[in-house]
PDB file of C-alpha atoms and ligand atoms in Angstrom:
ATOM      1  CA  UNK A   1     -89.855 -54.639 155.496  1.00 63.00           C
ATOM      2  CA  UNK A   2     -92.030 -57.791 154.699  1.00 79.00           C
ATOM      3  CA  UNK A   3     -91.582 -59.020 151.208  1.00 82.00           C
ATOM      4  CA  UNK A   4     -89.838 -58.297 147.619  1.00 89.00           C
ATOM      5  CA  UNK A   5     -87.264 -55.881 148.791  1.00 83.00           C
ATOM      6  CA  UNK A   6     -85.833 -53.654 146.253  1.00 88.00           C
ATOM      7  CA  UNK A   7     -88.563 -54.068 143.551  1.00 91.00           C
ATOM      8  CA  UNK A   8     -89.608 -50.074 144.464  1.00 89.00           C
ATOM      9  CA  UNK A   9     -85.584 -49.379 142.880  1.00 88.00           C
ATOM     10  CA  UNK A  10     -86.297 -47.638 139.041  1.00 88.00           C
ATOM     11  CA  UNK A  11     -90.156 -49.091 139.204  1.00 92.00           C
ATOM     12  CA  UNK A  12     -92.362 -47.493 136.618  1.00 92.00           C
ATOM     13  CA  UNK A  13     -96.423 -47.681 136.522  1.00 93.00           C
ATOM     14  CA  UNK A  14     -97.771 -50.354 134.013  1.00 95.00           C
ATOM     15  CA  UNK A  15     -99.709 -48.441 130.898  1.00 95.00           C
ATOM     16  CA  UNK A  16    -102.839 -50.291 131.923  1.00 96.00           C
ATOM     17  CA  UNK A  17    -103.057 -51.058 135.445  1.00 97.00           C
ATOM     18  CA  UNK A  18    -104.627 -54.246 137.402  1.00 98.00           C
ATOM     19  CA  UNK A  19    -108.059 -54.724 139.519  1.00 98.00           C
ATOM     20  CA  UNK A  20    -106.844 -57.123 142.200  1.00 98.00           C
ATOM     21  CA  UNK A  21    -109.302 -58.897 144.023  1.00 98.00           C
ATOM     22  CA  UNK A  22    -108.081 -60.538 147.132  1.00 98.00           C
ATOM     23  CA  UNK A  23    -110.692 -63.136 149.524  1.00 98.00           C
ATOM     24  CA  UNK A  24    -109.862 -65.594 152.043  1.00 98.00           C
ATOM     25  CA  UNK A  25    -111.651 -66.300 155.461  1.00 97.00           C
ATOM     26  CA  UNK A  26    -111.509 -63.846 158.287  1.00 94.00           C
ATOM     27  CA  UNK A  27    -107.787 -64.297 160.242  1.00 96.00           C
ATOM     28  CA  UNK A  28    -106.687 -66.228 156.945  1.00 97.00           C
ATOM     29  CA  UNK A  29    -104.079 -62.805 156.960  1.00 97.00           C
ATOM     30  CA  UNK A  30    -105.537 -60.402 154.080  1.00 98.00           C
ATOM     31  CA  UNK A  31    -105.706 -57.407 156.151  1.00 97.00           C
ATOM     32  CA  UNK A  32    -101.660 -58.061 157.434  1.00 97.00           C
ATOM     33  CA  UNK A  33    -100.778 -59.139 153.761  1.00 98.00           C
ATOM     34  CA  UNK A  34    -102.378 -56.509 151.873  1.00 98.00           C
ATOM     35  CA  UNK A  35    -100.559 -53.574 154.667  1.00 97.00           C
ATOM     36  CA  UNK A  36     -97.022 -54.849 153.681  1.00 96.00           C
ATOM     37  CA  UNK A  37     -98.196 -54.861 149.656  1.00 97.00           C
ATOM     38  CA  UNK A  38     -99.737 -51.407 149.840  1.00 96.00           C
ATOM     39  CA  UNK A  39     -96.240 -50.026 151.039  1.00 94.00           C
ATOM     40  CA  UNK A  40     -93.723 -52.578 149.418  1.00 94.00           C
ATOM     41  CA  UNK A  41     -95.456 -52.661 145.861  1.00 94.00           C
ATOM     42  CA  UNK A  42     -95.306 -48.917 143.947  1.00 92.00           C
ATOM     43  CA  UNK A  43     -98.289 -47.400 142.624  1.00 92.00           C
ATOM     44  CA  UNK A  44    -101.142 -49.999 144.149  1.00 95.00           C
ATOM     45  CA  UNK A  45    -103.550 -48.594 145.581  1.00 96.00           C
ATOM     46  CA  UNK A  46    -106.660 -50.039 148.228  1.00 98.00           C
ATOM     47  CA  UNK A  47    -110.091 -49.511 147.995  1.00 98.00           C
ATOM     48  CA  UNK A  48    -112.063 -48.404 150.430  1.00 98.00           C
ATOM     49  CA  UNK A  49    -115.315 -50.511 151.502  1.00 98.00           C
ATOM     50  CA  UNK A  50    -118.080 -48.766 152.987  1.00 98.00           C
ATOM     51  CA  UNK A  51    -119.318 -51.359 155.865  1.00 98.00           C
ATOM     52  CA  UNK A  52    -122.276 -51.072 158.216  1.00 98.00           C
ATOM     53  CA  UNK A  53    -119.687 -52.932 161.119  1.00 97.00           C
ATOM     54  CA  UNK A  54    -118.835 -51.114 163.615  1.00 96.00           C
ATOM     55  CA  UNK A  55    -115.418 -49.984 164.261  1.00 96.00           C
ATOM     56  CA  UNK A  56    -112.288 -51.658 165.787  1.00 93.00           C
ATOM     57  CA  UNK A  57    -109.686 -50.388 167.995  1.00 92.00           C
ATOM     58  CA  UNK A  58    -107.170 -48.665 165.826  1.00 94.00           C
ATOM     59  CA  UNK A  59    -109.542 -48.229 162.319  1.00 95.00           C
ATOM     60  CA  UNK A  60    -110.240 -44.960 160.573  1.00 97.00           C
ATOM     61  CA  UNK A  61    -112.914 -43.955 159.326  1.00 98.00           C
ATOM     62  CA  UNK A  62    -112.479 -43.146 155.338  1.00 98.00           C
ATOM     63  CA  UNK A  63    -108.580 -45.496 155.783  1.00 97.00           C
ATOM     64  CA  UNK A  64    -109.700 -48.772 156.426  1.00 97.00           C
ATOM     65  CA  UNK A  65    -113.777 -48.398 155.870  1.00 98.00           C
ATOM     66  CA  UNK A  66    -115.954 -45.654 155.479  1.00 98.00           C
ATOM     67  CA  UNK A  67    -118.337 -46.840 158.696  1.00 98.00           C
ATOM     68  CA  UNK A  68    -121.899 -45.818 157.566  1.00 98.00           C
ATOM     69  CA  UNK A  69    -125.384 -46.842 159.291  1.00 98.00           C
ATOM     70  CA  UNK A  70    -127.559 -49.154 157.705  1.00 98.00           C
ATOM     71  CA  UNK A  71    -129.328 -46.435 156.373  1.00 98.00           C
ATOM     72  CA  UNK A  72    -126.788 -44.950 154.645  1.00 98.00           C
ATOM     73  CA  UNK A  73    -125.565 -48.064 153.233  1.00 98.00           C
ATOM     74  CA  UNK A  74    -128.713 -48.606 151.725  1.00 98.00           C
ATOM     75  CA  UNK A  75    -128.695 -44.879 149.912  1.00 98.00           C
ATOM     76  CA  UNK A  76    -125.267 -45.703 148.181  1.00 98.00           C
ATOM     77  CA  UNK A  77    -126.668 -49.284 147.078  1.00 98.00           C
ATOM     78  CA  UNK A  78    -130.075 -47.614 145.655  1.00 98.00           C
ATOM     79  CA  UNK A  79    -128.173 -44.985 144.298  1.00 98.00           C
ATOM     80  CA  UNK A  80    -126.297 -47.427 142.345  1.00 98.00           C
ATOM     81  CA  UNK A  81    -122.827 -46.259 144.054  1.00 98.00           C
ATOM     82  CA  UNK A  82    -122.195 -49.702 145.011  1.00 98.00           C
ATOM     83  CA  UNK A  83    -119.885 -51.850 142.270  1.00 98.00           C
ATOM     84  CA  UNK A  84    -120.763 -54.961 144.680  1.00 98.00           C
ATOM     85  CA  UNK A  85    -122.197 -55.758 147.586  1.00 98.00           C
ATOM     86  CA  UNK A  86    -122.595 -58.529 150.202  1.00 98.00           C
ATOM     87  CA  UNK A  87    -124.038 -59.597 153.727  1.00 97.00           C
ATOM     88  CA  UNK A  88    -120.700 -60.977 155.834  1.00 93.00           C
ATOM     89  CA  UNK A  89    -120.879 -62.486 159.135  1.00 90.00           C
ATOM     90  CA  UNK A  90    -124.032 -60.324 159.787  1.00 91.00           C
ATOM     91  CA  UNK A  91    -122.567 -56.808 158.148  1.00 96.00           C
ATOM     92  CA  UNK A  92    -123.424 -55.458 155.077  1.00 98.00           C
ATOM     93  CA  UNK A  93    -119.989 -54.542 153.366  1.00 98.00           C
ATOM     94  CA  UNK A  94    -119.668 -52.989 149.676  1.00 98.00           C
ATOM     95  CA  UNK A  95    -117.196 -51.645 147.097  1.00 98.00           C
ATOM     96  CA  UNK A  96    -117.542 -47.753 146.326  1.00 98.00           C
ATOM     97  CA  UNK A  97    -117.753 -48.320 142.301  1.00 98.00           C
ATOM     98  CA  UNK A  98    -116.418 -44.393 141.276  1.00 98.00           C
ATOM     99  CA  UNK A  99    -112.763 -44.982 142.609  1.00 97.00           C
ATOM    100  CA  UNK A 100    -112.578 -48.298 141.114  1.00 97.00           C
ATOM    101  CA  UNK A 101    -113.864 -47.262 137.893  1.00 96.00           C
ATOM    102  CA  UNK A 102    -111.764 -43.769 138.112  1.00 96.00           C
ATOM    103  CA  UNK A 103    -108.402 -45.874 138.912  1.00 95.00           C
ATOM    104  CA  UNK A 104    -109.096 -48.553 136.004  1.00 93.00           C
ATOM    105  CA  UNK A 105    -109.837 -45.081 133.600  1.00 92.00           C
ATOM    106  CA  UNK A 106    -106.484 -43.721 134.517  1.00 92.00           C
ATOM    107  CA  UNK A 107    -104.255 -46.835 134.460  1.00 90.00           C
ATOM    108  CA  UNK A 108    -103.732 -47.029 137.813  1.00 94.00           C
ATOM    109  CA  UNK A 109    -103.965 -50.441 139.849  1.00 97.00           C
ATOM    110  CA  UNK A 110    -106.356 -51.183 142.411  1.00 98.00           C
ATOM    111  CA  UNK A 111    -106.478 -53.609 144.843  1.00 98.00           C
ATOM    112  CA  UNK A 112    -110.051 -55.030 147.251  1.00 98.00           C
ATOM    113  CA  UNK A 113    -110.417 -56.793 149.834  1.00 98.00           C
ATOM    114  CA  UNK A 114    -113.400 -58.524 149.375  1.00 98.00           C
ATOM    115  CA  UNK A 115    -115.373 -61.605 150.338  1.00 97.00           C
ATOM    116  CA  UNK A 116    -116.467 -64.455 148.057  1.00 97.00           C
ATOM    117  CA  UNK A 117    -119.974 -63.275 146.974  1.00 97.00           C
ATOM    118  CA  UNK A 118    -118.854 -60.016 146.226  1.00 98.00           C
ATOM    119  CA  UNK A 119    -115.994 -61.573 144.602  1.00 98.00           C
ATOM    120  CA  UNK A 120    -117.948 -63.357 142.165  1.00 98.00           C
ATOM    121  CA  UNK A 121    -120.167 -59.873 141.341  1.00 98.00           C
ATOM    122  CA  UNK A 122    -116.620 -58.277 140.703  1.00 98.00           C
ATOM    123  CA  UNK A 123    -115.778 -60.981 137.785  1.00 98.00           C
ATOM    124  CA  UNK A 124    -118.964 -60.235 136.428  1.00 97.00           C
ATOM    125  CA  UNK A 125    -118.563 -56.918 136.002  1.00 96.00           C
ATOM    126  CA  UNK A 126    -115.249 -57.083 135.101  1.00 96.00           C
ATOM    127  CA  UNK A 127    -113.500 -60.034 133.769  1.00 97.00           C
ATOM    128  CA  UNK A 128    -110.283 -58.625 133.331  1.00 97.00           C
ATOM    129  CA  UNK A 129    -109.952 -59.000 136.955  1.00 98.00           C
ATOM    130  CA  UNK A 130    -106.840 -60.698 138.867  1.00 98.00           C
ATOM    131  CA  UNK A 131    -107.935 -62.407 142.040  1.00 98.00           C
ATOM    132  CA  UNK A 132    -105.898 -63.960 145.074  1.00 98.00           C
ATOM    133  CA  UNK A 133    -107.153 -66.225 147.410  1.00 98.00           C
ATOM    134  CA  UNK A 134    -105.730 -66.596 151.005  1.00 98.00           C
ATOM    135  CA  UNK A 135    -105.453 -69.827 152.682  1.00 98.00           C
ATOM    136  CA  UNK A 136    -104.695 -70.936 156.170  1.00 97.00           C
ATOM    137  CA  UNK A 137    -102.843 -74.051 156.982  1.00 97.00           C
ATOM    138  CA  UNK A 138    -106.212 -75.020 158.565  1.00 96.00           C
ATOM    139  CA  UNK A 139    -109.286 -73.833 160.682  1.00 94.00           C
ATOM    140  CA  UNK A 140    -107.570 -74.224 164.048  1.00 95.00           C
ATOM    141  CA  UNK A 141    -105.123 -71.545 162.916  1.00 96.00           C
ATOM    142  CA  UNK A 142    -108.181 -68.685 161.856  1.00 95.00           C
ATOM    143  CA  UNK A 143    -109.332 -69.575 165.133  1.00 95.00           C
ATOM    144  CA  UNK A 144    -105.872 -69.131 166.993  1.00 95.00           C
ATOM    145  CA  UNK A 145    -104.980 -65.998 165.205  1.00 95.00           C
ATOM    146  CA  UNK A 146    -108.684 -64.223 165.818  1.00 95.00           C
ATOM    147  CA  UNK A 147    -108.241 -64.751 169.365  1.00 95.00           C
ATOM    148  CA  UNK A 148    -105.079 -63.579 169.370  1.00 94.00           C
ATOM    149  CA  UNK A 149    -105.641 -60.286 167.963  1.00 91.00           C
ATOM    150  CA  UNK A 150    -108.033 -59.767 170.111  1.00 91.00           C
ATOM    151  CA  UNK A 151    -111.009 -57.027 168.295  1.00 90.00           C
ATOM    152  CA  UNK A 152    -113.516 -59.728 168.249  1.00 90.00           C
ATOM    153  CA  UNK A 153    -115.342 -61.061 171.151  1.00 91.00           C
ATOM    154  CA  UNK A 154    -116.054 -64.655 171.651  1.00 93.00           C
ATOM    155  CA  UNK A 155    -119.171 -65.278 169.731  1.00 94.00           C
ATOM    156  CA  UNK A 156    -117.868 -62.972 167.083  1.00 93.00           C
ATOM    157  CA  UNK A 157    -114.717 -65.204 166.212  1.00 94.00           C
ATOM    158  CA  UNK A 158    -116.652 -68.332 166.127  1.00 93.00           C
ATOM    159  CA  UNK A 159    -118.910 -66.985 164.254  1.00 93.00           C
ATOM    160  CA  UNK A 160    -116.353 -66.214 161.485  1.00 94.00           C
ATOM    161  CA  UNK A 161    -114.819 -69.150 161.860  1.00 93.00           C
ATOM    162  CA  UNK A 162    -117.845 -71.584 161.881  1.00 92.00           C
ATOM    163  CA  UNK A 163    -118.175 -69.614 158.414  1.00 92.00           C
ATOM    164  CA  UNK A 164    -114.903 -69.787 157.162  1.00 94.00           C
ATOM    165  CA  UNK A 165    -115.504 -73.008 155.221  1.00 91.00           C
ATOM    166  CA  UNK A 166    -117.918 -71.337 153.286  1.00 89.00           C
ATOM    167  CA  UNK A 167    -115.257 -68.984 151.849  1.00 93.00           C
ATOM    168  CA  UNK A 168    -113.147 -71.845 151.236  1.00 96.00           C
ATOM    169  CA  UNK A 169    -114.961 -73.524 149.441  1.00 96.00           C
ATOM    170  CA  UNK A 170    -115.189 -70.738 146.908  1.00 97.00           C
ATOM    171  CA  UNK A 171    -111.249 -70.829 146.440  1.00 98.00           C
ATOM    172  CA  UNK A 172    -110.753 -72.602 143.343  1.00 98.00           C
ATOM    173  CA  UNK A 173    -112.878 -69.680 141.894  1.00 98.00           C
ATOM    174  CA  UNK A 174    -109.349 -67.756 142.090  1.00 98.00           C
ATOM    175  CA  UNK A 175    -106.441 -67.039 139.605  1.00 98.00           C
ATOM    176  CA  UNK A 176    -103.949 -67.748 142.507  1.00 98.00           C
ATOM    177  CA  UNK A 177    -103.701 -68.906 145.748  1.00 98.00           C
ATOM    178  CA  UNK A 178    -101.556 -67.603 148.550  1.00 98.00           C
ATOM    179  CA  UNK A 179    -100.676 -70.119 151.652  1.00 98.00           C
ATOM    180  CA  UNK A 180    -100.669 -68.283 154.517  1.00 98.00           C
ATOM    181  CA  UNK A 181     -98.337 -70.936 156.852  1.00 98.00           C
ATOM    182  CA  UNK A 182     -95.230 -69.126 157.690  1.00 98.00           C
ATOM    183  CA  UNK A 183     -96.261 -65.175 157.846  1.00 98.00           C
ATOM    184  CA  UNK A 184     -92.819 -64.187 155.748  1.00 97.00           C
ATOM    185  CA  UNK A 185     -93.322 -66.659 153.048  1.00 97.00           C
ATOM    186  CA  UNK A 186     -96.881 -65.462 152.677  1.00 98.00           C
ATOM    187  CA  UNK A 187     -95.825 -61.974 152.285  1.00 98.00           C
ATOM    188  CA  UNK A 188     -93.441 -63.003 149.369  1.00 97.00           C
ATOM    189  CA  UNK A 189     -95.831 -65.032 147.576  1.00 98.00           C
ATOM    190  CA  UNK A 190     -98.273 -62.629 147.615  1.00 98.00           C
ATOM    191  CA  UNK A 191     -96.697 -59.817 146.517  1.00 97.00           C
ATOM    192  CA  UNK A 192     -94.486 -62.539 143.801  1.00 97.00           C
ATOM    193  CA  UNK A 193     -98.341 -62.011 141.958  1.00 98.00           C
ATOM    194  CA  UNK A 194     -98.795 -58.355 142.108  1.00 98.00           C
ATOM    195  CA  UNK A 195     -95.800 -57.740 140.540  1.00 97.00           C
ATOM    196  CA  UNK A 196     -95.787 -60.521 138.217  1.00 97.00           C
ATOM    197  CA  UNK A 197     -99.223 -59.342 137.440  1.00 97.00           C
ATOM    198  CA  UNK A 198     -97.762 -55.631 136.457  1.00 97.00           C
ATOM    199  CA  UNK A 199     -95.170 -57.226 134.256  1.00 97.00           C
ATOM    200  CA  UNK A 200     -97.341 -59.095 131.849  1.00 97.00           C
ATOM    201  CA  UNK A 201     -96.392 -57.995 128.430  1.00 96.00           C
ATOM    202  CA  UNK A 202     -99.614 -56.360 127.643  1.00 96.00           C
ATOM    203  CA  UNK A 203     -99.334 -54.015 130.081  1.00 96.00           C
ATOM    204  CA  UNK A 204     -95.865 -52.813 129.329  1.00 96.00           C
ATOM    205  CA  UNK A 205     -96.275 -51.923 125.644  1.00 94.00           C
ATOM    206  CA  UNK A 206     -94.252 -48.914 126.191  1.00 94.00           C
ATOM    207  CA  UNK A 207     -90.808 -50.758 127.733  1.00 93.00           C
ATOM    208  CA  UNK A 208     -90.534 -52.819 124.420  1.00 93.00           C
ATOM    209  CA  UNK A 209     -90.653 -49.830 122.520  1.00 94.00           C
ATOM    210  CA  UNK A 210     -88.800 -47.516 124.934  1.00 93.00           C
ATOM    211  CA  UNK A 211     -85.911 -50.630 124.794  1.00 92.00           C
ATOM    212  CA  UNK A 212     -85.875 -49.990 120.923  1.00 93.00           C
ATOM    213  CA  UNK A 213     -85.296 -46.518 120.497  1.00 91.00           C
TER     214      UNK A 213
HETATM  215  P1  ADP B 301    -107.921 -61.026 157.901  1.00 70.53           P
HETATM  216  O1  ADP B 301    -107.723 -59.624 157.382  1.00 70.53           O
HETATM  217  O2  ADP B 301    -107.838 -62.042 156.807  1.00 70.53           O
HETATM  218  O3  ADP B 301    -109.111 -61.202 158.778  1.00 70.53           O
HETATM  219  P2  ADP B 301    -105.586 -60.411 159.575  1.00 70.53           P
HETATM  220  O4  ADP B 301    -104.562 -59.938 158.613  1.00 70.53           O
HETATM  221  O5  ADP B 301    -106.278 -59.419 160.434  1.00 70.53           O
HETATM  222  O6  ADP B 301    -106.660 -61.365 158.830  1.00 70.53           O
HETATM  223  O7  ADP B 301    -104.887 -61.514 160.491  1.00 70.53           O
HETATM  224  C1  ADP B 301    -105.535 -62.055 161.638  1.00 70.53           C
HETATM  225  C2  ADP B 301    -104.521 -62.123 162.806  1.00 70.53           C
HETATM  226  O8  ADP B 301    -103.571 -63.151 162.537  1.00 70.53           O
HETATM  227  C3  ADP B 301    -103.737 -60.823 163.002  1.00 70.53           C
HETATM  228  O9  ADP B 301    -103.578 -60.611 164.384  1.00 70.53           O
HETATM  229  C4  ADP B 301    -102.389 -61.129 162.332  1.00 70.53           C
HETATM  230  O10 ADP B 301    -101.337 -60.416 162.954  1.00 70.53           O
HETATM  231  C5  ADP B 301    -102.239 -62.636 162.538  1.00 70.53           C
HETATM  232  N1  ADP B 301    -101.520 -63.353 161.474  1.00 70.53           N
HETATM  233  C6  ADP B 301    -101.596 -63.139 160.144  1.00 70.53           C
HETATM  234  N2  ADP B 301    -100.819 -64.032 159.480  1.00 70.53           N
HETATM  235  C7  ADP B 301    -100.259 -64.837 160.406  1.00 70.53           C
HETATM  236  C8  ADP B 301     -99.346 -65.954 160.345  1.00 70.53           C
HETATM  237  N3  ADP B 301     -98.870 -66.419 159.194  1.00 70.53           N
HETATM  238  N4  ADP B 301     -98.998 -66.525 161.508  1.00 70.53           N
HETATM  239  C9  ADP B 301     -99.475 -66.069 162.686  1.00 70.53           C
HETATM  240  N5  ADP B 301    -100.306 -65.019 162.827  1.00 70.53           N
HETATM  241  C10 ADP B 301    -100.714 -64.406 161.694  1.00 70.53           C
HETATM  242  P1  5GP B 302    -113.773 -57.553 158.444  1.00 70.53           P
HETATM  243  O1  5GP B 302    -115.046 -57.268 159.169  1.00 70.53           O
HETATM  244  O2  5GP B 302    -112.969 -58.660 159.129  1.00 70.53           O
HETATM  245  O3  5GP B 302    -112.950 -56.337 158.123  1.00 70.53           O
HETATM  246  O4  5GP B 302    -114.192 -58.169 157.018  1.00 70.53           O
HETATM  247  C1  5GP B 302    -115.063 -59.275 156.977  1.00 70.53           C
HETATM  248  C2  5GP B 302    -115.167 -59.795 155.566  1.00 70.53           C
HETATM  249  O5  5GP B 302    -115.800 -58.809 154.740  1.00 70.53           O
HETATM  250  C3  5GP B 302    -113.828 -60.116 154.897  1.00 70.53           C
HETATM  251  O6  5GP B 302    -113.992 -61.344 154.197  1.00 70.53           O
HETATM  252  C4  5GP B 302    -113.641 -58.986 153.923  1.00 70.53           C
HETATM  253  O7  5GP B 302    -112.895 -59.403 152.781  1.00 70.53           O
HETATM  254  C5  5GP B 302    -115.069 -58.718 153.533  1.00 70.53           C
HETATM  255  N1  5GP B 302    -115.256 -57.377 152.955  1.00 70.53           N
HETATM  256  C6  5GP B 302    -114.672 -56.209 153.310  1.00 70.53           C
HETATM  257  N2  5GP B 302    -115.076 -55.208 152.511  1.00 70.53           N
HETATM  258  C7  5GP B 302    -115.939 -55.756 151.618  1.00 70.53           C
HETATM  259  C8  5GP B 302    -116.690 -55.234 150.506  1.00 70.53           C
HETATM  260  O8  5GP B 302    -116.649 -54.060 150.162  1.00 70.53           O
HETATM  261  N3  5GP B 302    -117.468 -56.118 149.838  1.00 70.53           N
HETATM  262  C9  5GP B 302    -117.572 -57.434 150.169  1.00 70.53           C
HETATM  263  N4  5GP B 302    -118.346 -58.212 149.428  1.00 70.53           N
HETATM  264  N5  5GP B 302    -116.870 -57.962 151.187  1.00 70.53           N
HETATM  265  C10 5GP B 302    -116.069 -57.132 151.906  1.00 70.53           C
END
């Protein structure tokens, strides 16, 4: 267990849950970081992309994407299904908008993992929005930890990485940055702003007036 340990001990759901945004370059750690949140932080829960990528070893279908064909992805876009929507190191990825909108309806919080462009269309649509940026000590690092996991070929991973600064340079767009140096630190920090996120007083209306009774 990665993280704030015993925060799950006597948690209760915020009245009016978060939209989390989360961006960083490709191997700046999102995927790993957002894993350890999903089961460490109560109630959060991940939204599922629809992406016109292909598959890698060990994704599901409708867990980690819903893999559609280009067709498809166009249908859901036309059909205005989409809440955003971006071209990323030659994919199309996008945002189903009814679970998002369904969560933020019901109070529940809802984290994406999304890049920079469709970060920005996010904001837009909804200000209210807490976003987290991930940063790596540097690019040799992305390039290091791509290879080492090991689902990309060669021209994929410099690809990403010959894109990377392009994300970066979109950081100071973000509420908070998360450095992404030492793998346990990262996990705390990042999961420090969820839950400090879920405490703000105007989402916990009802402990102030639960204490008073
Ligand atoms: P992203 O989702 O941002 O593309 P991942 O979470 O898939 O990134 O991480 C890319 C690779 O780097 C994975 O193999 C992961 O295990 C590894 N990794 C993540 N954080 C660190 C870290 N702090 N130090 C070393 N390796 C890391
Ligand atoms: P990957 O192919 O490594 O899973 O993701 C590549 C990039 O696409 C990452 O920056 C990731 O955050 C981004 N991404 C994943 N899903 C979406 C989405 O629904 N919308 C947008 N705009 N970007 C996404």
């Amino acid at each position: 267990m990665s993280g704030l340990q015993s925060i799950r001990a006597r948690w209760t759901a915020p009245d009016v849950g978060a939209l989390f945004v989360v961006s960083g370059p490709s191997g700046s750690g999102k995927t790993t970081l957002l894993h350890a949140a999903l089961r460490a932080v109560p109630g959060l829960e991940f939204s599922v992309s629809a992406t016109t990528r292909g598959p890698r070893a060990g994704e599901r279908d409708g867990v980690d994407y819903h893999f559609v064909t280009r067709a498809a992805f166009e249908r859901l876009l036309e059909g205005g299904a989409l809440l955003e929507h971006a071209e990323v190191y030659g994919n199309f990825y996008g945002t189903p908008r009814a679970p998002v909108e369904a969560a933020l309806a019901e109070g529940r919080s809802i984290v994406l993992d999304i890049d920079v462009q469709g970060a920005a269309q996010v904001r837009a649509a909804h200000p209210e929005a807490v976003s987290v940026f991930v940063l790596p000590p540097n690019l040799a690092a992305i390039e290091a930890r791509l290879r080492a996991r090991g689902l990309d070929d060669d021209t994929i991973v410099a690809r990403r990485v010959r894109e990377a600064d392009e994300q970066l340079a979109e950081a100071g767009e973000y509420d908070y940055l998360v450095m992404n140096d030492d793998l346990s630190s990262a996990h705390t920090q990042f999961q420090a702003v969820l839950v400090a996120e879920l405490l703000r007083r105007s989402r916990r209306e009802s402990w102030t007036l639960a204490a008073r009774r």
